[in-house]
PDB file of C-alpha atoms in Angstrom:
ATOM      1  CA  UNK A   1      11.109 153.717   0.377  1.00  0.00           C
ATOM      2  CA  UNK A   2      13.383 151.732  -1.912  1.00  0.00           C
ATOM      3  CA  UNK A   3      15.313 148.615  -1.146  1.00  0.00           C
ATOM      4  CA  UNK A   4      18.359 147.043  -2.805  1.00  0.00           C
ATOM      5  CA  UNK A   5      19.296 143.441  -2.088  1.00  0.00           C
ATOM      6  CA  UNK A   6      22.896 142.228  -2.313  1.00  0.00           C
ATOM      7  CA  UNK A   7      23.628 138.499  -2.198  1.00  0.00           C
ATOM      8  CA  UNK A   8      27.170 137.360  -1.377  1.00  0.00           C
ATOM      9  CA  UNK A   9      28.357 133.744  -1.502  1.00  0.00           C
ATOM     10  CA  UNK A  10      31.654 132.066  -0.660  1.00  0.00           C
ATOM     11  CA  UNK A  11      33.628 131.303  -3.815  1.00  0.00           C
ATOM     12  CA  UNK A  12      33.069 127.746  -5.128  1.00  0.00           C
ATOM     13  CA  UNK A  13      36.732 126.780  -4.643  1.00  0.00           C
ATOM     14  CA  UNK A  14      36.730 127.991  -1.013  1.00  0.00           C
ATOM     15  CA  UNK A  15      35.692 125.295   1.405  1.00  0.00           C
ATOM     16  CA  UNK A  16      32.653 126.678   3.222  1.00  0.00           C
ATOM     17  CA  UNK A  17      32.869 125.303   6.786  1.00  0.00           C
ATOM     18  CA  UNK A  18      29.454 126.653   7.792  1.00  0.00           C
ATOM     19  CA  UNK A  19      27.743 125.068   4.797  1.00  0.00           C
ATOM     20  CA  UNK A  20      29.625 121.859   5.500  1.00  0.00           C
ATOM     21  CA  UNK A  21      28.355 121.825   9.102  1.00  0.00           C
ATOM     22  CA  UNK A  22      24.781 122.391   7.977  1.00  0.00           C
ATOM     23  CA  UNK A  23      25.134 119.691   5.310  1.00  0.00           C
ATOM     24  CA  UNK A  24      26.247 117.297   8.040  1.00  0.00           C
ATOM     25  CA  UNK A  25      23.303 118.171  10.288  1.00  0.00           C
ATOM     26  CA  UNK A  26      20.519 117.845   7.682  1.00  0.00           C
ATOM     27  CA  UNK A  27      20.590 114.045   7.216  1.00  0.00           C
ATOM     28  CA  UNK A  28      20.785 113.575  10.993  1.00  0.00           C
ATOM     29  CA  UNK A  29      17.483 115.471  11.178  1.00  0.00           C
ATOM     30  CA  UNK A  30      15.899 113.375   8.432  1.00  0.00           C
ATOM     31  CA  UNK A  31      16.555 115.645   5.430  1.00  0.00           C
ATOM     32  CA  UNK A  32      18.406 113.170   3.233  1.00  0.00           C
ATOM     33  CA  UNK A  33      17.624 114.845  -0.122  1.00  0.00           C
ATOM     34  CA  UNK A  34      20.497 117.366  -0.091  1.00  0.00           C
ATOM     35  CA  UNK A  35      24.049 116.420  -1.015  1.00  0.00           C
ATOM     36  CA  UNK A  36      25.680 119.743  -0.229  1.00  0.00           C
ATOM     37  CA  UNK A  37      24.939 123.117   1.358  1.00  0.00           C
ATOM     38  CA  UNK A  38      26.662 126.451   0.928  1.00  0.00           C
ATOM     39  CA  UNK A  39      25.909 129.346   3.248  1.00  0.00           C
ATOM     40  CA  UNK A  40      26.099 132.954   2.079  1.00  0.00           C
ATOM     41  CA  UNK A  41      24.931 136.405   3.157  1.00  0.00           C
ATOM     42  CA  UNK A  42      22.072 138.651   2.088  1.00  0.00           C
ATOM     43  CA  UNK A  43      22.239 142.415   2.659  1.00  0.00           C
ATOM     44  CA  UNK A  44      19.147 144.645   2.431  1.00  0.00           C
ATOM     45  CA  UNK A  45      20.056 148.286   1.785  1.00  0.00           C
ATOM     46  CA  UNK A  46      17.222 150.781   2.186  1.00  0.00           C
ATOM     47  CA  UNK A  47      17.013 154.281   0.701  1.00  0.00           C
ATOM     48  CA  UNK A  48      14.504 157.032   1.496  1.00  0.00           C
ATOM     49  CA  UNK A  49      13.626 157.683  -2.171  1.00  0.00           C
ATOM     50  CA  UNK A  50      13.287 155.399  -5.166  1.00  0.00           C
ATOM     51  CA  UNK A  51      16.067 153.059  -6.291  1.00  0.00           C
ATOM     52  CA  UNK A  52      17.648 155.021  -9.135  1.00  0.00           C
ATOM     53  CA  UNK A  53      20.440 153.891 -11.455  1.00  0.00           C
ATOM     54  CA  UNK A  54      22.822 155.875  -9.238  1.00  0.00           C
ATOM     55  CA  UNK A  55      21.640 154.100  -6.094  1.00  0.00           C
ATOM     56  CA  UNK A  56      22.103 150.719  -7.779  1.00  0.00           C
ATOM     57  CA  UNK A  57      25.594 151.693  -8.944  1.00  0.00           C
ATOM     58  CA  UNK A  58      26.510 152.748  -5.393  1.00  0.00           C
ATOM     59  CA  UNK A  59      25.139 149.464  -4.052  1.00  0.00           C
ATOM     60  CA  UNK A  60      27.260 147.549  -6.576  1.00  0.00           C
ATOM     61  CA  UNK A  61      30.344 149.493  -5.505  1.00  0.00           C
ATOM     62  CA  UNK A  62      29.604 148.873  -1.810  1.00  0.00           C
ATOM     63  CA  UNK A  63      29.051 145.184  -2.596  1.00  0.00           C
ATOM     64  CA  UNK A  64      32.432 144.886  -4.351  1.00  0.00           C
ATOM     65  CA  UNK A  65      34.474 146.985  -1.912  1.00  0.00           C
ATOM     66  CA  UNK A  66      32.927 146.557   1.528  1.00  0.00           C
ATOM     67  CA  UNK A  67      30.222 143.884   1.686  1.00  0.00           C
ATOM     68  CA  UNK A  68      32.362 141.190   0.062  1.00  0.00           C
ATOM     69  CA  UNK A  69      36.022 140.209   0.066  1.00  0.00           C
ATOM     70  CA  UNK A  70      36.874 139.202  -3.524  1.00  0.00           C
ATOM     71  CA  UNK A  71      39.567 136.810  -2.254  1.00  0.00           C
ATOM     72  CA  UNK A  72      36.982 134.510  -0.689  1.00  0.00           C
ATOM     73  CA  UNK A  73      33.535 135.699  -1.814  1.00  0.00           C
ATOM     74  CA  UNK A  74      31.523 136.480  -4.964  1.00  0.00           C
ATOM     75  CA  UNK A  75      28.832 139.125  -5.254  1.00  0.00           C
ATOM     76  CA  UNK A  76      26.083 136.992  -6.802  1.00  0.00           C
ATOM     77  CA  UNK A  77      23.344 139.572  -7.326  1.00  0.00           C
ATOM     78  CA  UNK A  78      22.602 143.240  -6.699  1.00  0.00           C
ATOM     79  CA  UNK A  79      18.989 144.089  -7.489  1.00  0.00           C
ATOM     80  CA  UNK A  80      16.172 146.545  -6.842  1.00  0.00           C
ATOM     81  CA  UNK A  81      13.823 144.795  -4.411  1.00  0.00           C
ATOM     82  CA  UNK A  82      11.554 147.794  -3.731  1.00  0.00           C
ATOM     83  CA  UNK A  83       8.456 146.012  -4.991  1.00  0.00           C
ATOM     84  CA  UNK A  84       9.461 142.653  -3.599  1.00  0.00           C
ATOM     85  CA  UNK A  85       6.870 141.936  -0.944  1.00  0.00           C
ATOM     86  CA  UNK A  86       8.793 138.889   0.226  1.00  0.00           C
ATOM     87  CA  UNK A  87      11.759 141.097   1.061  1.00  0.00           C
ATOM     88  CA  UNK A  88       9.634 143.235   3.384  1.00  0.00           C
TER      89      UNK A  88
ATOM     90  CA  UNK B   1      75.682 153.860  24.938  1.00  0.00           C
ATOM     91  CA  UNK B   2      74.575 150.285  25.530  1.00  0.00           C
ATOM     92  CA  UNK B   3      72.194 148.427  23.245  1.00  0.00           C
ATOM     93  CA  UNK B   4      69.518 148.610  25.905  1.00  0.00           C
ATOM     94  CA  UNK B   5      69.606 152.381  25.918  1.00  0.00           C
ATOM     95  CA  UNK B   6      69.329 152.389  22.111  1.00  0.00           C
ATOM     96  CA  UNK B   7      66.341 150.044  22.284  1.00  0.00           C
ATOM     97  CA  UNK B   8      64.713 152.183  24.953  1.00  0.00           C
ATOM     98  CA  UNK B   9      64.264 154.993  22.439  1.00  0.00           C
ATOM     99  CA  UNK B  10      62.069 153.039  19.995  1.00  0.00           C
ATOM    100  CA  UNK B  11      58.363 153.953  20.117  1.00  0.00           C
ATOM    101  CA  UNK B  12      55.998 151.168  19.075  1.00  0.00           C
ATOM    102  CA  UNK B  13      52.366 152.118  18.438  1.00  0.00           C
ATOM    103  CA  UNK B  14      49.606 149.703  19.492  1.00  0.00           C
ATOM    104  CA  UNK B  15      46.236 150.369  17.836  1.00  0.00           C
ATOM    105  CA  UNK B  16      42.946 149.936  19.702  1.00  0.00           C
ATOM    106  CA  UNK B  17      39.786 149.396  17.628  1.00  0.00           C
ATOM    107  CA  UNK B  18      36.321 148.845  19.121  1.00  0.00           C
ATOM    108  CA  UNK B  19      36.457 145.148  20.055  1.00  0.00           C
ATOM    109  CA  UNK B  20      40.250 144.890  20.337  1.00  0.00           C
ATOM    110  CA  UNK B  21      41.180 142.544  23.217  1.00  0.00           C
ATOM    111  CA  UNK B  22      44.935 142.184  23.230  1.00  0.00           C
ATOM    112  CA  UNK B  23      46.154 145.776  23.068  1.00  0.00           C
ATOM    113  CA  UNK B  24      47.315 145.753  26.715  1.00  0.00           C
ATOM    114  CA  UNK B  25      49.182 142.487  26.227  1.00  0.00           C
ATOM    115  CA  UNK B  26      50.844 143.815  23.072  1.00  0.00           C
ATOM    116  CA  UNK B  27      51.882 147.018  24.871  1.00  0.00           C
ATOM    117  CA  UNK B  28      53.280 144.946  27.725  1.00  0.00           C
ATOM    118  CA  UNK B  29      55.257 142.812  25.267  1.00  0.00           C
ATOM    119  CA  UNK B  30      56.736 145.979  23.733  1.00  0.00           C
ATOM    120  CA  UNK B  31      57.808 147.230  27.180  1.00  0.00           C
ATOM    121  CA  UNK B  32      59.279 143.853  28.204  1.00  0.00           C
ATOM    122  CA  UNK B  33      61.300 143.867  24.972  1.00  0.00           C
ATOM    123  CA  UNK B  34      62.713 147.281  25.903  1.00  0.00           C
ATOM    124  CA  UNK B  35      60.573 149.592  23.780  1.00  0.00           C
ATOM    125  CA  UNK B  36      58.107 152.367  24.585  1.00  0.00           C
ATOM    126  CA  UNK B  37      54.485 151.402  23.899  1.00  0.00           C
ATOM    127  CA  UNK B  38      52.406 154.236  22.405  1.00  0.00           C
ATOM    128  CA  UNK B  39      48.609 153.761  22.439  1.00  0.00           C
ATOM    129  CA  UNK B  40      47.014 154.612  19.062  1.00  0.00           C
ATOM    130  CA  UNK B  41      43.265 155.060  18.531  1.00  0.00           C
ATOM    131  CA  UNK B  42      41.293 153.789  15.544  1.00  0.00           C
ATOM    132  CA  UNK B  43      39.533 157.118  14.960  1.00  0.00           C
ATOM    133  CA  UNK B  44      42.763 159.152  15.036  1.00  0.00           C
ATOM    134  CA  UNK B  45      44.547 159.245  11.670  1.00  0.00           C
ATOM    135  CA  UNK B  46      47.783 160.449  13.319  1.00  0.00           C
ATOM    136  CA  UNK B  47      50.463 157.817  13.991  1.00  0.00           C
ATOM    137  CA  UNK B  48      52.163 160.226  16.457  1.00  0.00           C
ATOM    138  CA  UNK B  49      55.607 159.610  15.016  1.00  0.00           C
ATOM    139  CA  UNK B  50      55.919 155.979  16.117  1.00  0.00           C
ATOM    140  CA  UNK B  51      58.759 153.834  14.744  1.00  0.00           C
ATOM    141  CA  UNK B  52      56.583 150.716  14.216  1.00  0.00           C
ATOM    142  CA  UNK B  53      52.970 149.612  14.760  1.00  0.00           C
ATOM    143  CA  UNK B  54      51.292 146.519  16.220  1.00  0.00           C
ATOM    144  CA  UNK B  55      47.696 145.697  15.229  1.00  0.00           C
ATOM    145  CA  UNK B  56      46.629 143.467  18.141  1.00  0.00           C
ATOM    146  CA  UNK B  57      44.117 140.649  18.315  1.00  0.00           C
ATOM    147  CA  UNK B  58      40.441 140.769  19.195  1.00  0.00           C
ATOM    148  CA  UNK B  59      37.166 141.070  17.337  1.00  0.00           C
ATOM    149  CA  UNK B  60      37.221 144.544  15.831  1.00  0.00           C
ATOM    150  CA  UNK B  61      33.698 145.849  15.233  1.00  0.00           C
ATOM    151  CA  UNK B  62      32.508 142.432  16.407  1.00  0.00           C
ATOM    152  CA  UNK B  63      33.714 140.823  13.156  1.00  0.00           C
ATOM    153  CA  UNK B  64      30.049 140.994  12.158  1.00  0.00           C
ATOM    154  CA  UNK B  65      30.651 141.701   8.466  1.00  0.00           C
ATOM    155  CA  UNK B  66      33.911 139.704   8.138  1.00  0.00           C
ATOM    156  CA  UNK B  67      36.937 139.560  10.411  1.00  0.00           C
ATOM    157  CA  UNK B  68      38.827 142.853  10.001  1.00  0.00           C
ATOM    158  CA  UNK B  69      36.571 144.140   7.216  1.00  0.00           C
ATOM    159  CA  UNK B  70      35.338 147.324   8.894  1.00  0.00           C
ATOM    160  CA  UNK B  71      38.611 148.194  10.646  1.00  0.00           C
ATOM    161  CA  UNK B  72      40.239 148.493   7.266  1.00  0.00           C
ATOM    162  CA  UNK B  73      38.312 151.739   6.766  1.00  0.00           C
ATOM    163  CA  UNK B  74      39.211 153.272  10.159  1.00  0.00           C
ATOM    164  CA  UNK B  75      41.037 156.641   9.913  1.00  0.00           C
ATOM    165  CA  UNK B  76      44.187 155.195  11.518  1.00  0.00           C
ATOM    166  CA  UNK B  77      44.363 152.560   8.764  1.00  0.00           C
ATOM    167  CA  UNK B  78      44.276 155.144   5.964  1.00  0.00           C
ATOM    168  CA  UNK B  79      47.501 156.596   7.388  1.00  0.00           C
ATOM    169  CA  UNK B  80      48.969 153.228   8.313  1.00  0.00           C
ATOM    170  CA  UNK B  81      48.612 151.748   4.806  1.00  0.00           C
ATOM    171  CA  UNK B  82      50.707 154.570   3.309  1.00  0.00           C
ATOM    172  CA  UNK B  83      53.267 154.334   6.122  1.00  0.00           C
ATOM    173  CA  UNK B  84      53.538 150.540   5.733  1.00  0.00           C
ATOM    174  CA  UNK B  85      54.009 150.901   1.979  1.00  0.00           C
ATOM    175  CA  UNK B  86      56.757 153.382   2.828  1.00  0.00           C
ATOM    176  CA  UNK B  87      58.577 150.811   4.992  1.00  0.00           C
ATOM    177  CA  UNK B  88      57.153 151.292   8.507  1.00  0.00           C
ATOM    178  CA  UNK B  89      57.344 147.949  10.358  1.00  0.00           C
ATOM    179  CA  UNK B  90      53.808 146.664  11.052  1.00  0.00           C
ATOM    180  CA  UNK B  91      52.889 143.456  12.906  1.00  0.00           C
ATOM    181  CA  UNK B  92      49.299 142.207  12.738  1.00  0.00           C
ATOM    182  CA  UNK B  93      48.407 139.507  15.254  1.00  0.00           C
ATOM    183  CA  UNK B  94      45.231 137.409  14.776  1.00  0.00           C
ATOM    184  CA  UNK B  95      42.513 140.020  14.120  1.00  0.00           C
ATOM    185  CA  UNK B  96      45.385 142.346  13.205  1.00  0.00           C
ATOM    186  CA  UNK B  97      46.446 139.827  10.524  1.00  0.00           C
ATOM    187  CA  UNK B  98      42.856 139.735   9.268  1.00  0.00           C
ATOM    188  CA  UNK B  99      42.844 143.555   9.107  1.00  0.00           C
ATOM    189  CA  UNK B 100      46.122 143.530   7.112  1.00  0.00           C
ATOM    190  CA  UNK B 101      44.617 141.183   4.501  1.00  0.00           C
ATOM    191  CA  UNK B 102      41.423 143.232   4.271  1.00  0.00           C
ATOM    192  CA  UNK B 103      43.602 146.353   3.818  1.00  0.00           C
ATOM    193  CA  UNK B 104      45.510 144.509   1.042  1.00  0.00           C
ATOM    194  CA  UNK B 105      48.832 144.978   2.805  1.00  0.00           C
ATOM    195  CA  UNK B 106      49.084 141.179   2.840  1.00  0.00           C
ATOM    196  CA  UNK B 107      47.551 138.688   0.354  1.00  0.00           C
ATOM    197  CA  UNK B 108      44.954 136.015   1.064  1.00  0.00           C
ATOM    198  CA  UNK B 109      42.127 136.000   3.581  1.00  0.00           C
ATOM    199  CA  UNK B 110      40.779 134.151   6.608  1.00  0.00           C
ATOM    200  CA  UNK B 111      37.741 131.922   6.868  1.00  0.00           C
ATOM    201  CA  UNK B 112      36.275 129.985   9.755  1.00  0.00           C
ATOM    202  CA  UNK B 113      38.456 127.248  11.219  1.00  0.00           C
ATOM    203  CA  UNK B 114      38.088 123.960   9.393  1.00  0.00           C
ATOM    204  CA  UNK B 115      36.674 122.270  12.510  1.00  0.00           C
ATOM    205  CA  UNK B 116      34.290 125.226  13.134  1.00  0.00           C
ATOM    206  CA  UNK B 117      35.430 125.400  16.763  1.00  0.00           C
ATOM    207  CA  UNK B 118      37.080 128.339  18.488  1.00  0.00           C
ATOM    208  CA  UNK B 119      40.658 127.222  19.107  1.00  0.00           C
ATOM    209  CA  UNK B 120      42.656 127.963  22.250  1.00  0.00           C
ATOM    210  CA  UNK B 121      45.871 126.010  22.516  1.00  0.00           C
ATOM    211  CA  UNK B 122      49.624 126.220  22.948  1.00  0.00           C
ATOM    212  CA  UNK B 123      50.827 125.906  19.372  1.00  0.00           C
ATOM    213  CA  UNK B 124      54.279 124.952  18.147  1.00  0.00           C
ATOM    214  CA  UNK B 125      55.460 126.837  15.080  1.00  0.00           C
ATOM    215  CA  UNK B 126      58.442 126.617  12.754  1.00  0.00           C
ATOM    216  CA  UNK B 127      60.114 129.935  11.934  1.00  0.00           C
ATOM    217  CA  UNK B 128      60.511 129.771   8.148  1.00  0.00           C
ATOM    218  CA  UNK B 129      61.798 133.294   7.569  1.00  0.00           C
ATOM    219  CA  UNK B 130      64.131 134.842  10.154  1.00  0.00           C
ATOM    220  CA  UNK B 131      64.945 137.909   8.054  1.00  0.00           C
ATOM    221  CA  UNK B 132      61.810 140.044   8.443  1.00  0.00           C
ATOM    222  CA  UNK B 133      61.720 143.154  10.634  1.00  0.00           C
ATOM    223  CA  UNK B 134      59.791 141.116  13.211  1.00  0.00           C
ATOM    224  CA  UNK B 135      61.665 137.780  13.169  1.00  0.00           C
ATOM    225  CA  UNK B 136      65.382 138.516  12.815  1.00  0.00           C
ATOM    226  CA  UNK B 137      66.142 137.533  16.420  1.00  0.00           C
ATOM    227  CA  UNK B 138      64.969 133.978  15.640  1.00  0.00           C
ATOM    228  CA  UNK B 139      66.934 131.450  13.609  1.00  0.00           C
ATOM    229  CA  UNK B 140      65.707 129.803  10.427  1.00  0.00           C
ATOM    230  CA  UNK B 141      63.919 126.548  11.267  1.00  0.00           C
ATOM    231  CA  UNK B 142      63.663 127.344  15.000  1.00  0.00           C
ATOM    232  CA  UNK B 143      60.629 125.811  16.730  1.00  0.00           C
ATOM    233  CA  UNK B 144      58.737 128.088  19.111  1.00  0.00           C
ATOM    234  CA  UNK B 145      55.567 127.644  21.169  1.00  0.00           C
ATOM    235  CA  UNK B 146      53.048 130.463  21.615  1.00  0.00           C
ATOM    236  CA  UNK B 147      49.275 130.526  22.242  1.00  0.00           C
ATOM    237  CA  UNK B 148      46.847 130.179  19.326  1.00  0.00           C
ATOM    238  CA  UNK B 149      43.264 131.365  19.900  1.00  0.00           C
ATOM    239  CA  UNK B 150      40.892 132.177  17.084  1.00  0.00           C
ATOM    240  CA  UNK B 151      37.630 131.482  15.302  1.00  0.00           C
ATOM    241  CA  UNK B 152      38.442 132.650  11.769  1.00  0.00           C
ATOM    242  CA  UNK B 153      42.013 131.416  11.574  1.00  0.00           C
ATOM    243  CA  UNK B 154      42.008 129.364   8.402  1.00  0.00           C
ATOM    244  CA  UNK B 155      44.368 131.123   5.970  1.00  0.00           C
ATOM    245  CA  UNK B 156      43.230 130.827   2.356  1.00  0.00           C
ATOM    246  CA  UNK B 157      44.604 132.136  -0.945  1.00  0.00           C
ATOM    247  CA  UNK B 158      44.581 130.883  -4.540  1.00  0.00           C
ATOM    248  CA  UNK B 159      47.271 128.440  -5.647  1.00  0.00           C
ATOM    249  CA  UNK B 160      49.161 131.091  -7.616  1.00  0.00           C
ATOM    250  CA  UNK B 161      49.406 133.353  -4.544  1.00  0.00           C
ATOM    251  CA  UNK B 162      50.457 130.421  -2.342  1.00  0.00           C
ATOM    252  CA  UNK B 163      53.181 129.435  -4.836  1.00  0.00           C
ATOM    253  CA  UNK B 164      54.361 133.046  -4.930  1.00  0.00           C
ATOM    254  CA  UNK B 165      54.494 133.254  -1.104  1.00  0.00           C
ATOM    255  CA  UNK B 166      56.472 130.009  -0.906  1.00  0.00           C
ATOM    256  CA  UNK B 167      58.756 130.887  -3.827  1.00  0.00           C
ATOM    257  CA  UNK B 168      59.655 134.294  -2.423  1.00  0.00           C
ATOM    258  CA  UNK B 169      60.215 132.986   1.121  1.00  0.00           C
ATOM    259  CA  UNK B 170      57.304 135.026   2.415  1.00  0.00           C
ATOM    260  CA  UNK B 171      55.896 132.294   4.669  1.00  0.00           C
ATOM    261  CA  UNK B 172      57.178 133.559   8.042  1.00  0.00           C
ATOM    262  CA  UNK B 173      55.877 130.850  10.386  1.00  0.00           C
ATOM    263  CA  UNK B 174      54.176 127.509   9.736  1.00  0.00           C
ATOM    264  CA  UNK B 175      52.252 125.221  12.087  1.00  0.00           C
ATOM    265  CA  UNK B 176      54.421 122.336  13.320  1.00  0.00           C
ATOM    266  CA  UNK B 177      52.732 118.935  13.400  1.00  0.00           C
ATOM    267  CA  UNK B 178      48.994 118.675  12.787  1.00  0.00           C
ATOM    268  CA  UNK B 179      47.348 121.616  11.013  1.00  0.00           C
ATOM    269  CA  UNK B 180      45.081 123.126  13.705  1.00  0.00           C
ATOM    270  CA  UNK B 181      42.631 125.075  11.517  1.00  0.00           C
ATOM    271  CA  UNK B 182      42.983 123.903   7.910  1.00  0.00           C
ATOM    272  CA  UNK B 183      45.167 126.837   6.820  1.00  0.00           C
ATOM    273  CA  UNK B 184      46.499 126.347   3.301  1.00  0.00           C
ATOM    274  CA  UNK B 185      49.909 124.650   3.437  1.00  0.00           C
ATOM    275  CA  UNK B 186      49.952 125.025   7.225  1.00  0.00           C
ATOM    276  CA  UNK B 187      50.701 128.737   6.962  1.00  0.00           C
ATOM    277  CA  UNK B 188      50.524 130.571  10.309  1.00  0.00           C
ATOM    278  CA  UNK B 189      52.121 133.851   9.246  1.00  0.00           C
ATOM    279  CA  UNK B 190      53.291 135.694   6.133  1.00  0.00           C
ATOM    280  CA  UNK B 191      55.141 138.874   5.189  1.00  0.00           C
ATOM    281  CA  UNK B 192      54.959 141.414   2.361  1.00  0.00           C
ATOM    282  CA  UNK B 193      57.690 141.517  -0.297  1.00  0.00           C
ATOM    283  CA  UNK B 194      59.701 144.143   1.632  1.00  0.00           C
ATOM    284  CA  UNK B 195      59.624 142.171   4.902  1.00  0.00           C
ATOM    285  CA  UNK B 196      58.365 145.066   7.035  1.00  0.00           C
ATOM    286  CA  UNK B 197      54.708 143.970   7.249  1.00  0.00           C
ATOM    287  CA  UNK B 198      54.080 140.650   9.015  1.00  0.00           C
ATOM    288  CA  UNK B 199      50.757 138.971   9.822  1.00  0.00           C
ATOM    289  CA  UNK B 200      50.447 136.116  12.336  1.00  0.00           C
ATOM    290  CA  UNK B 201      47.510 134.037  13.489  1.00  0.00           C
ATOM    291  CA  UNK B 202      49.182 132.878  16.755  1.00  0.00           C
ATOM    292  CA  UNK B 203      49.804 135.255  19.670  1.00  0.00           C
ATOM    293  CA  UNK B 204      53.467 135.879  20.572  1.00  0.00           C
ATOM    294  CA  UNK B 205      52.440 138.714  22.920  1.00  0.00           C
ATOM    295  CA  UNK B 206      50.998 136.096  25.316  1.00  0.00           C
ATOM    296  CA  UNK B 207      54.366 134.374  25.780  1.00  0.00           C
ATOM    297  CA  UNK B 208      56.778 137.145  26.735  1.00  0.00           C
ATOM    298  CA  UNK B 209      57.253 136.831  30.495  1.00  0.00           C
ATOM    299  CA  UNK B 210      58.102 133.812  32.617  1.00  0.00           C
ATOM    300  CA  UNK B 211      55.163 132.981  34.868  1.00  0.00           C
ATOM    301  CA  UNK B 212      52.564 134.180  32.360  1.00  0.00           C
ATOM    302  CA  UNK B 213      53.415 132.293  29.173  1.00  0.00           C
ATOM    303  CA  UNK B 214      53.328 128.811  27.714  1.00  0.00           C
ATOM    304  CA  UNK B 215      54.606 125.547  29.142  1.00  0.00           C
ATOM    305  CA  UNK B 216      58.365 125.194  28.765  1.00  0.00           C
ATOM    306  CA  UNK B 217      61.174 122.965  29.975  1.00  0.00           C
ATOM    307  CA  UNK B 218      61.739 125.466  32.805  1.00  0.00           C
ATOM    308  CA  UNK B 219      58.205 124.794  34.023  1.00  0.00           C
ATOM    309  CA  UNK B 220      54.532 125.565  33.439  1.00  0.00           C
ATOM    310  CA  UNK B 221      53.893 129.075  32.087  1.00  0.00           C
ATOM    311  CA  UNK B 222      57.639 129.673  31.877  1.00  0.00           C
ATOM    312  CA  UNK B 223      57.740 129.964  28.077  1.00  0.00           C
ATOM    313  CA  UNK B 224      58.792 133.309  26.577  1.00  0.00           C
ATOM    314  CA  UNK B 225      59.170 132.254  22.938  1.00  0.00           C
ATOM    315  CA  UNK B 226      57.091 135.198  21.700  1.00  0.00           C
ATOM    316  CA  UNK B 227      59.392 137.915  23.008  1.00  0.00           C
ATOM    317  CA  UNK B 228      61.780 137.835  20.052  1.00  0.00           C
ATOM    318  CA  UNK B 229      59.094 139.209  17.695  1.00  0.00           C
ATOM    319  CA  UNK B 230      59.268 142.403  19.729  1.00  0.00           C
ATOM    320  CA  UNK B 231      63.027 142.490  20.318  1.00  0.00           C
ATOM    321  CA  UNK B 232      63.459 141.824  16.569  1.00  0.00           C
ATOM    322  CA  UNK B 233      61.703 145.005  15.534  1.00  0.00           C
ATOM    323  CA  UNK B 234      63.595 147.058  18.105  1.00  0.00           C
ATOM    324  CA  UNK B 235      66.832 145.646  16.699  1.00  0.00           C
ATOM    325  CA  UNK B 236      65.624 146.379  13.161  1.00  0.00           C
ATOM    326  CA  UNK B 237      64.997 150.005  14.094  1.00  0.00           C
ATOM    327  CA  UNK B 238      68.438 150.403  15.664  1.00  0.00           C
ATOM    328  CA  UNK B 239      70.099 148.968  12.569  1.00  0.00           C
ATOM    329  CA  UNK B 240      67.924 150.978  10.166  1.00  0.00           C
TER     330      UNK B 240
END
């Protein structure tokens, strides 16, 4: 079974209210090392067979047209994570 | 034939998606304005010959991907996008506004409210454009009060798009006083270039009948400031 990972992040110029809330909470909990936080989304798309070039192209198209809104978000990465144990 | 009889002939479609909350209120607003409300279903691509369409508020498909993102691909939207581009009046309220931006019928997008909180308040607005299909019964600069209730209500767009909206008079309503959700330039509603497609974050359909609306000088819940959105489109159809 193959797996494709798509990472989507809010655009840098868009204020990210969720990241801002987390950034505010961290120092209150003792994590004072981090000056800012941005929160994005990770999608894991599974296929029955291997991740072919076609599958990756389809994942890229889905990432651009459905999984992200280009007005407010960037597709950061689309990659074959079939052998990525951490992803399982 | 009186105006009322003319208005009675207009059929306004109200679309229900999974997760839509305000379809009944929108249909009621259409009836109180003098129109015939026609229920439309997300999975049915047929608009059943309606004269205009309302996309009501709610949380279509749970908003799990992004507000309005999945509804955009519903069969009814495929038909609606073509019809709207052809001049059919379409009003998107709250989640309906989010769906219109995801469908690229209106520019910009919505993100979570600046304060992160779900808002539920009686909001005063300034009508900035009283020439659209949905606002022509208002006057330019008129202040109205209707409910505002949303989670992802912060309107965002790049500076170029915002300048274009302002320059072309396409900001329909703006928040009066303090900006409740951080929307760019206090924008609460916009229209397309033709003026037939309007998206609003606030909810005019919740202030259409005395006794069930906002606070007004006549008394609590007496406000009916939202009704003119619905009478406007009926008037637009008669004149068209």
